[in-house]
Amino acid sequence: MKYGILINEGPFTHQASDTAYQFTKAAIEKGHRVLRVFFYHDGVNNANALSEPQSDDRNLVKLWGDLAKEHKIDLVVCVAAGLRRGIKDQVLAEGFRISGLGQLTEIGMAADRLLTFGD
Amino acid sequence: MSDDIETEFETEGVEKKFMFLNRKAPYGTIYALEMLETVLISAAFDQDVSLVFMDDGVYQLKKGCDTKSVNMKNFSSTYKALGDYDIQKLYVERESLEARGLTVDDLTEVVYEDEDDDWAEKPAIRVVSRDEIAVLMEEQDVVISA
């Protein structure tokens, strides 16, 4: 099955991004395809390269980047939501790209299922 | 990012049923404002768009919101303009309205022009029961909630 993923929360206050990450990993291991992960609302904070969690904690920014690289997943940060929150090219972590909201609609159209992870 | 990642997907001729589920009050969090941005984009992609307002989301359509004292941008007039984007279906959950002491008269009037009926102006807001929303949800291809 072809999945699209929408993440609406940042990496720490909520578990949404963690759950989405675990789902994405599990889906790929089961042979499904994740076409795109779209980061919206505070979810754009998952792409902040300046994020520096404590060394004994998970680092979702890096985990997403690594997963995307390994499995060639398109990680898209919403430009409008990003600008409001200071997520711009200057601080964009490896593996992510910034684009418009149309990329979310597109994935809704192209994927068999669009899953929202949020509050 | 590396160049070998696929970033474009085939969507030619695809028309799906998109439902946007609004469950939060319009002001106090940014969800409602950013959801509207998503709704407007989806309409531009010529998808079959409907909106649902339930829980505190019913306040999004309330008339007369004044945001001056909380220093937030007032975007309530955008809902009124949804009809101009050819968004014709705004479902409001009856139980959520009643639980908050609201009636349809408390809501902003949203109209669209029906091209199948000589562009007659028709109300876009329909008050429906929780059970009816469940049925509508079942019919959708994509449900996006916030």
mmCIF file of C-alpha atoms in Angstrom:
data_model
loop_
_atom_site.group_PDB
_atom_site.id
_atom_site.type_symbol
_atom_site.label_atom_id
_atom_site.label_comp_id
_atom_site.label_asym_id
_atom_site.label_seq_id
_atom_site.Cartn_x
_atom_site.Cartn_y
_atom_site.Cartn_z
ATOM 1 C CA MET A 1 0.000 0.000 0.000
ATOM 2 C CA LYS A 2 1.089 3.587 -0.665
ATOM 3 C CA TYR A 3 0.959 5.795 2.428
ATOM 4 C CA GLY A 4 1.147 9.524 2.946
ATOM 5 C CA ILE A 5 1.945 10.810 6.435
ATOM 6 C CA LEU A 6 0.919 14.144 7.959
ATOM 7 C CA ILE A 7 2.616 15.274 11.175
ATOM 8 C CA ASN A 8 1.000 18.149 13.047
ATOM 9 C CA GLU A 9 3.101 18.376 16.198
ATOM 10 C CA GLY A 10 6.712 19.116 17.091
ATOM 11 C CA PRO A 11 9.195 16.529 18.326
ATOM 12 C CA PHE A 12 8.919 16.878 22.109
ATOM 13 C CA THR A 13 5.686 18.315 23.532
ATOM 14 C CA HIS A 14 3.644 15.583 21.850
ATOM 15 C CA GLN A 15 4.277 11.985 20.914
ATOM 16 C CA ALA A 16 2.803 12.447 17.414
ATOM 17 C CA SER A 17 6.104 12.566 15.550
ATOM 18 C CA ASP A 18 7.495 9.566 17.478
ATOM 19 C CA THR A 19 4.419 7.505 16.643
ATOM 20 C CA ALA A 20 4.546 8.582 13.010
ATOM 21 C CA TYR A 21 8.213 7.629 12.849
ATOM 22 C CA GLN A 22 7.547 4.172 14.323
ATOM 23 C CA PHE A 23 4.620 3.680 11.942
ATOM 24 C CA THR A 24 6.637 4.735 8.910
ATOM 25 C CA LYS A 25 9.473 2.385 9.838
ATOM 26 C CA ALA A 26 7.107 -0.531 10.467
ATOM 27 C CA ALA A 27 5.166 0.067 7.240
ATOM 28 C CA ILE A 28 8.356 0.039 5.172
ATOM 29 C CA GLU A 29 9.590 -3.114 6.929
ATOM 30 C CA LYS A 30 6.293 -4.770 5.982
ATOM 31 C CA GLY A 31 6.886 -3.887 2.327
ATOM 32 C CA HIS A 32 4.607 -0.846 2.055
ATOM 33 C CA ARG A 33 5.689 2.420 0.526
ATOM 34 C CA VAL A 34 5.634 5.810 2.210
ATOM 35 C CA LEU A 35 5.474 8.386 -0.568
ATOM 36 C CA ARG A 36 5.873 11.501 1.503
ATOM 37 C CA VAL A 37 5.894 12.768 5.067
ATOM 38 C CA PHE A 38 4.406 16.261 5.312
ATOM 39 C CA PHE A 39 5.187 18.441 8.321
ATOM 40 C CA TYR A 40 2.540 21.016 9.231
ATOM 41 C CA HIS A 41 1.535 23.222 12.174
ATOM 42 C CA ASP A 42 4.216 22.811 14.904
ATOM 43 C CA GLY A 43 5.280 19.656 13.056
ATOM 44 C CA VAL A 44 7.680 21.852 11.082
ATOM 45 C CA ASN A 45 9.901 21.885 14.189
ATOM 46 C CA ASN A 46 10.853 18.294 13.386
ATOM 47 C CA ALA A 47 13.093 19.763 10.683
ATOM 48 C CA ASN A 48 15.083 22.158 12.864
ATOM 49 C CA ALA A 49 18.783 21.334 12.474
ATOM 50 C CA LEU A 50 19.577 23.464 15.545
ATOM 51 C CA SER A 51 17.549 21.154 17.763
ATOM 52 C CA GLU A 52 19.864 19.545 20.286
ATOM 53 C CA PRO A 53 18.225 17.008 22.585
ATOM 54 C CA GLN A 54 20.144 15.604 25.545
ATOM 55 C CA SER A 55 22.536 12.847 24.523
ATOM 56 C CA ASP A 56 20.594 10.058 26.254
ATOM 57 C CA ASP A 57 17.331 11.013 24.496
ATOM 58 C CA ARG A 58 16.121 10.229 20.986
ATOM 59 C CA ASN A 59 16.821 12.805 18.286
ATOM 60 C CA LEU A 60 13.806 12.804 15.965
ATOM 61 C CA VAL A 61 15.257 15.397 13.600
ATOM 62 C CA LYS A 62 18.153 13.068 12.891
ATOM 63 C CA LEU A 63 16.017 9.898 12.979
ATOM 64 C CA TRP A 64 13.706 11.272 10.286
ATOM 65 C CA GLY A 65 16.629 12.406 8.155
ATOM 66 C CA ASP A 66 18.344 9.029 8.405
ATOM 67 C CA LEU A 67 15.154 7.082 7.667
ATOM 68 C CA ALA A 68 14.407 9.255 4.637
ATOM 69 C CA LYS A 69 17.916 8.786 3.304
ATOM 70 C CA GLU A 70 17.871 5.027 3.792
ATOM 71 C CA HIS A 71 14.449 4.488 2.204
ATOM 72 C CA LYS A 72 14.316 7.486 -0.130
ATOM 73 C CA ILE A 73 11.312 9.151 1.507
ATOM 74 C CA ASP A 74 10.285 12.670 0.567
ATOM 75 C CA LEU A 75 10.200 14.809 3.760
ATOM 76 C CA VAL A 76 8.378 18.077 3.103
ATOM 77 C CA VAL A 77 8.074 21.031 5.480
ATOM 78 C CA CYS A 78 5.238 23.478 4.814
ATOM 79 C CA VAL A 79 6.711 26.835 3.803
ATOM 80 C CA ALA A 80 3.987 29.009 5.382
ATOM 81 C CA ALA A 81 3.915 27.117 8.682
ATOM 82 C CA GLY A 82 7.726 27.064 8.656
ATOM 83 C CA LEU A 83 8.161 30.796 8.088
ATOM 84 C CA ARG A 84 5.952 31.594 11.099
ATOM 85 C CA ARG A 85 8.142 29.400 13.260
ATOM 86 C CA GLY A 86 11.542 30.274 11.862
ATOM 87 C CA ILE A 87 12.034 27.010 9.993
ATOM 88 C CA LYS A 88 13.770 28.204 6.851
ATOM 89 C CA ASP A 89 16.594 26.957 4.617
ATOM 90 C CA GLN A 90 19.191 28.352 7.025
ATOM 91 C CA VAL A 91 18.161 25.911 9.765
ATOM 92 C CA LEU A 92 16.737 23.080 7.679
ATOM 93 C CA ALA A 93 18.042 19.651 8.702
ATOM 94 C CA GLU A 94 19.451 17.187 6.190
ATOM 95 C CA GLY A 95 16.878 15.078 4.369
ATOM 96 C CA PHE A 96 14.082 17.692 4.469
ATOM 97 C CA ARG A 97 12.887 20.118 1.832
ATOM 98 C CA ILE A 98 10.573 23.134 2.086
ATOM 99 C CA SER A 99 7.569 23.398 -0.184
ATOM 100 C CA GLY A 100 3.938 24.506 -0.373
ATOM 101 C CA LEU A 101 0.724 23.130 1.075
ATOM 102 C CA GLY A 102 -0.189 21.780 -2.342
ATOM 103 C CA GLN A 103 2.264 18.982 -1.567
ATOM 104 C CA LEU A 104 -0.112 17.806 1.164
ATOM 105 C CA THR A 105 -3.125 17.803 -1.157
ATOM 106 C CA GLU A 106 -1.048 16.028 -3.782
ATOM 107 C CA ILE A 107 -0.141 13.234 -1.390
ATOM 108 C CA GLY A 108 -3.791 12.894 -0.384
ATOM 109 C CA MET A 109 -4.556 12.396 -4.055
ATOM 110 C CA ALA A 110 -1.668 10.048 -4.855
ATOM 111 C CA ALA A 111 -1.550 7.804 -1.769
ATOM 112 C CA ASP A 112 -3.927 4.967 -0.911
ATOM 113 C CA ARG A 113 -4.092 6.261 2.684
ATOM 114 C CA LEU A 114 -3.194 9.572 4.279
ATOM 115 C CA LEU A 115 -2.547 9.240 8.006
ATOM 116 C CA THR A 116 -2.615 12.235 10.345
ATOM 117 C CA PHE A 117 -0.483 12.203 13.484
ATOM 118 C CA GLY A 118 -1.401 15.059 15.789
ATOM 119 C CA ASP A 119 -2.895 16.129 19.038
ATOM 120 C CA MET B 1 18.434 16.070 0.156
ATOM 121 C CA SER B 2 19.677 13.638 -2.442
ATOM 122 C CA ASP B 3 18.434 13.886 -5.993
ATOM 123 C CA ASP B 4 17.255 10.296 -6.306
ATOM 124 C CA ILE B 5 14.237 10.749 -4.014
ATOM 125 C CA GLU B 6 10.943 10.822 -5.880
ATOM 126 C CA THR B 7 9.213 14.129 -5.208
ATOM 127 C CA GLU B 8 6.435 14.099 -7.781
ATOM 128 C CA PHE B 9 3.528 11.701 -7.895
ATOM 129 C CA GLU B 10 0.913 10.993 -10.521
ATOM 130 C CA THR B 11 -2.302 12.833 -9.726
ATOM 131 C CA GLU B 12 -3.565 13.586 -13.230
ATOM 132 C CA GLY B 13 -7.365 13.354 -13.309
ATOM 133 C CA VAL B 14 -7.619 12.250 -9.661
ATOM 134 C CA GLU B 15 -10.633 13.655 -7.841
ATOM 135 C CA LYS B 16 -11.053 12.472 -4.282
ATOM 136 C CA LYS B 17 -13.388 13.273 -1.451
ATOM 137 C CA PHE B 18 -11.443 15.344 1.092
ATOM 138 C CA MET B 19 -12.973 16.005 4.497
ATOM 139 C CA PHE B 20 -11.483 18.574 6.854
ATOM 140 C CA LEU B 21 -12.449 17.915 10.427
ATOM 141 C CA ASN B 22 -12.315 21.012 12.626
ATOM 142 C CA ARG B 23 -12.477 20.260 16.327
ATOM 143 C CA LYS B 24 -10.827 23.239 17.982
ATOM 144 C CA ALA B 25 -11.905 26.779 18.823
ATOM 145 C CA PRO B 26 -10.851 29.415 16.258
ATOM 146 C CA TYR B 27 -8.643 31.432 18.577
ATOM 147 C CA GLY B 28 -6.292 30.305 21.326
ATOM 148 C CA THR B 29 -4.443 27.860 19.103
ATOM 149 C CA ILE B 30 -3.354 28.158 15.479
ATOM 150 C CA TYR B 31 -5.010 24.942 14.253
ATOM 151 C CA ALA B 32 -8.140 26.541 12.795
ATOM 152 C CA LEU B 33 -6.256 29.258 10.901
ATOM 153 C CA GLU B 34 -3.744 26.828 9.404
ATOM 154 C CA MET B 35 -6.462 24.308 8.582
ATOM 155 C CA LEU B 36 -8.237 26.981 6.528
ATOM 156 C CA GLU B 37 -5.063 27.442 4.500
ATOM 157 C CA THR B 38 -5.086 23.714 3.728
ATOM 158 C CA VAL B 39 -8.770 23.822 2.791
ATOM 159 C CA LEU B 40 -8.267 26.664 0.314
ATOM 160 C CA ILE B 41 -5.345 24.888 -1.354
ATOM 161 C CA SER B 42 -7.329 21.645 -1.715
ATOM 162 C CA ALA B 43 -10.176 23.524 -3.361
ATOM 163 C CA ALA B 44 -7.662 24.910 -5.880
ATOM 164 C CA PHE B 45 -6.798 21.295 -6.769
ATOM 165 C CA ASP B 46 -10.454 20.715 -7.771
ATOM 166 C CA GLN B 47 -11.084 18.059 -5.150
ATOM 167 C CA ASP B 48 -14.494 17.247 -3.646
ATOM 168 C CA VAL B 49 -14.064 19.199 -0.409
ATOM 169 C CA SER B 50 -16.254 19.160 2.677
ATOM 170 C CA LEU B 51 -15.703 20.601 6.132
ATOM 171 C CA VAL B 52 -16.977 19.316 9.444
ATOM 172 C CA PHE B 53 -17.205 21.424 12.582
ATOM 173 C CA MET B 54 -17.569 19.544 15.833
ATOM 174 C CA ASP B 55 -16.605 19.861 19.512
ATOM 175 C CA ASP B 56 -15.209 23.392 20.068
ATOM 176 C CA GLY B 57 -14.753 23.579 16.285
ATOM 177 C CA VAL B 58 -18.349 24.840 16.027
ATOM 178 C CA TYR B 59 -17.107 28.157 17.466
ATOM 179 C CA GLN B 60 -15.120 28.675 14.263
ATOM 180 C CA LEU B 61 -18.366 29.624 12.507
ATOM 181 C CA LYS B 62 -19.731 31.800 15.295
ATOM 182 C CA LYS B 63 -20.825 35.292 14.303
ATOM 183 C CA GLY B 64 -19.253 38.362 15.853
ATOM 184 C CA CYS B 65 -15.893 37.057 17.046
ATOM 185 C CA ASP B 66 -13.889 40.031 18.307
ATOM 186 C CA THR B 67 -10.194 39.281 18.727
ATOM 187 C CA LYS B 68 -8.930 42.778 19.576
ATOM 188 C CA SER B 69 -8.432 42.186 23.277
ATOM 189 C CA VAL B 70 -6.473 38.963 22.755
ATOM 190 C CA ASN B 71 -4.335 40.551 20.028
ATOM 191 C CA MET B 72 -4.954 37.793 17.479
ATOM 192 C CA LYS B 73 -5.487 38.230 13.778
ATOM 193 C CA ASN B 74 -9.212 37.961 13.077
ATOM 194 C CA PHE B 75 -9.718 35.566 10.175
ATOM 195 C CA SER B 76 -13.393 34.756 10.831
ATOM 196 C CA SER B 77 -14.435 36.471 7.591
ATOM 197 C CA THR B 78 -12.538 33.779 5.630
ATOM 198 C CA TYR B 79 -15.249 31.224 6.456
ATOM 199 C CA LYS B 80 -17.827 33.467 4.832
ATOM 200 C CA ALA B 81 -15.729 33.481 1.649
ATOM 201 C CA LEU B 82 -15.482 29.686 1.365
ATOM 202 C CA GLY B 83 -18.452 29.631 -1.010
ATOM 203 C CA ASP B 84 -16.438 31.767 -3.441
ATOM 204 C CA TYR B 85 -13.914 28.907 -3.589
ATOM 205 C CA ASP B 86 -16.753 26.603 -4.590
ATOM 206 C CA ILE B 87 -16.767 24.888 -1.208
ATOM 207 C CA GLN B 88 -20.387 23.902 -0.819
ATOM 208 C CA LYS B 89 -20.500 21.553 2.151
ATOM 209 C CA LEU B 90 -19.977 22.768 5.696
ATOM 210 C CA TYR B 91 -21.383 20.229 8.138
ATOM 211 C CA VAL B 92 -21.934 21.359 11.720
ATOM 212 C CA GLU B 93 -22.566 18.721 14.340
ATOM 213 C CA ARG B 94 -25.884 19.311 16.103
ATOM 214 C CA GLU B 95 -24.806 17.726 19.390
ATOM 215 C CA SER B 96 -21.750 19.987 19.640
ATOM 216 C CA LEU B 97 -23.863 23.091 18.983
ATOM 217 C CA GLU B 98 -26.441 22.088 21.587
ATOM 218 C CA ALA B 99 -23.833 21.252 24.210
ATOM 219 C CA ARG B 100 -22.558 24.833 23.876
ATOM 220 C CA GLY B 101 -25.971 26.492 23.903
ATOM 221 C CA LEU B 102 -25.668 27.542 20.265
ATOM 222 C CA THR B 103 -28.138 27.386 17.392
ATOM 223 C CA VAL B 104 -27.679 27.831 13.663
ATOM 224 C CA ASP B 105 -28.700 31.492 14.126
ATOM 225 C CA ASP B 106 -25.464 32.081 16.027
ATOM 226 C CA LEU B 107 -23.416 31.016 12.993
ATOM 227 C CA THR B 108 -22.034 33.081 10.133
ATOM 228 C CA GLU B 109 -24.036 32.741 6.957
ATOM 229 C CA VAL B 110 -22.037 30.987 4.227
ATOM 230 C CA VAL B 111 -23.517 30.694 0.750
ATOM 231 C CA TYR B 112 -22.388 29.229 -2.561
ATOM 232 C CA GLU B 113 -23.733 29.601 -6.080
ATOM 233 C CA ASP B 114 -25.252 26.406 -7.444
ATOM 234 C CA GLU B 115 -24.220 26.047 -11.084
ATOM 235 C CA ASP B 116 -26.848 23.340 -11.623
ATOM 236 C CA ASP B 117 -29.620 25.698 -10.492
ATOM 237 C CA ASP B 118 -28.982 28.880 -12.502
ATOM 238 C CA TRP B 119 -26.301 29.996 -9.994
ATOM 239 C CA ALA B 120 -28.863 30.390 -7.239
ATOM 240 C CA GLU B 121 -27.333 31.269 -3.864
ATOM 241 C CA LYS B 122 -27.709 28.407 -1.420
ATOM 242 C CA PRO B 123 -26.657 27.934 2.189
ATOM 243 C CA ALA B 124 -23.455 25.919 2.577
ATOM 244 C CA ILE B 125 -23.927 25.216 6.293
ATOM 245 C CA ARG B 126 -25.895 22.111 7.164
ATOM 246 C CA VAL B 127 -26.539 21.081 10.740
ATOM 247 C CA VAL B 128 -26.345 17.294 10.979
ATOM 248 C CA SER B 129 -26.310 14.704 13.735
ATOM 249 C CA ARG B 130 -23.259 12.863 15.019
ATOM 250 C CA ASP B 131 -24.557 9.691 13.365
ATOM 251 C CA GLU B 132 -24.875 11.441 10.019
ATOM 252 C CA ILE B 133 -21.293 12.680 10.322
ATOM 253 C CA ALA B 134 -20.140 9.109 10.884
ATOM 254 C CA VAL B 135 -21.821 8.112 7.622
ATOM 255 C CA LEU B 136 -20.263 11.062 5.750
ATOM 256 C CA MET B 137 -16.843 10.230 7.157
ATOM 257 C CA GLU B 138 -17.150 6.678 5.956
ATOM 258 C CA GLU B 139 -17.667 7.958 2.398
ATOM 259 C CA GLN B 140 -14.425 9.966 2.310
ATOM 260 C CA ASP B 141 -11.133 9.121 0.649
ATOM 261 C CA VAL B 142 -9.100 11.504 2.799
ATOM 262 C CA VAL B 143 -9.903 12.897 6.251
ATOM 263 C CA ILE B 144 -7.616 15.583 7.642
ATOM 264 C CA SER B 145 -8.248 16.681 11.205
ATOM 265 C CA ALA B 146 -6.920 19.282 13.591
#
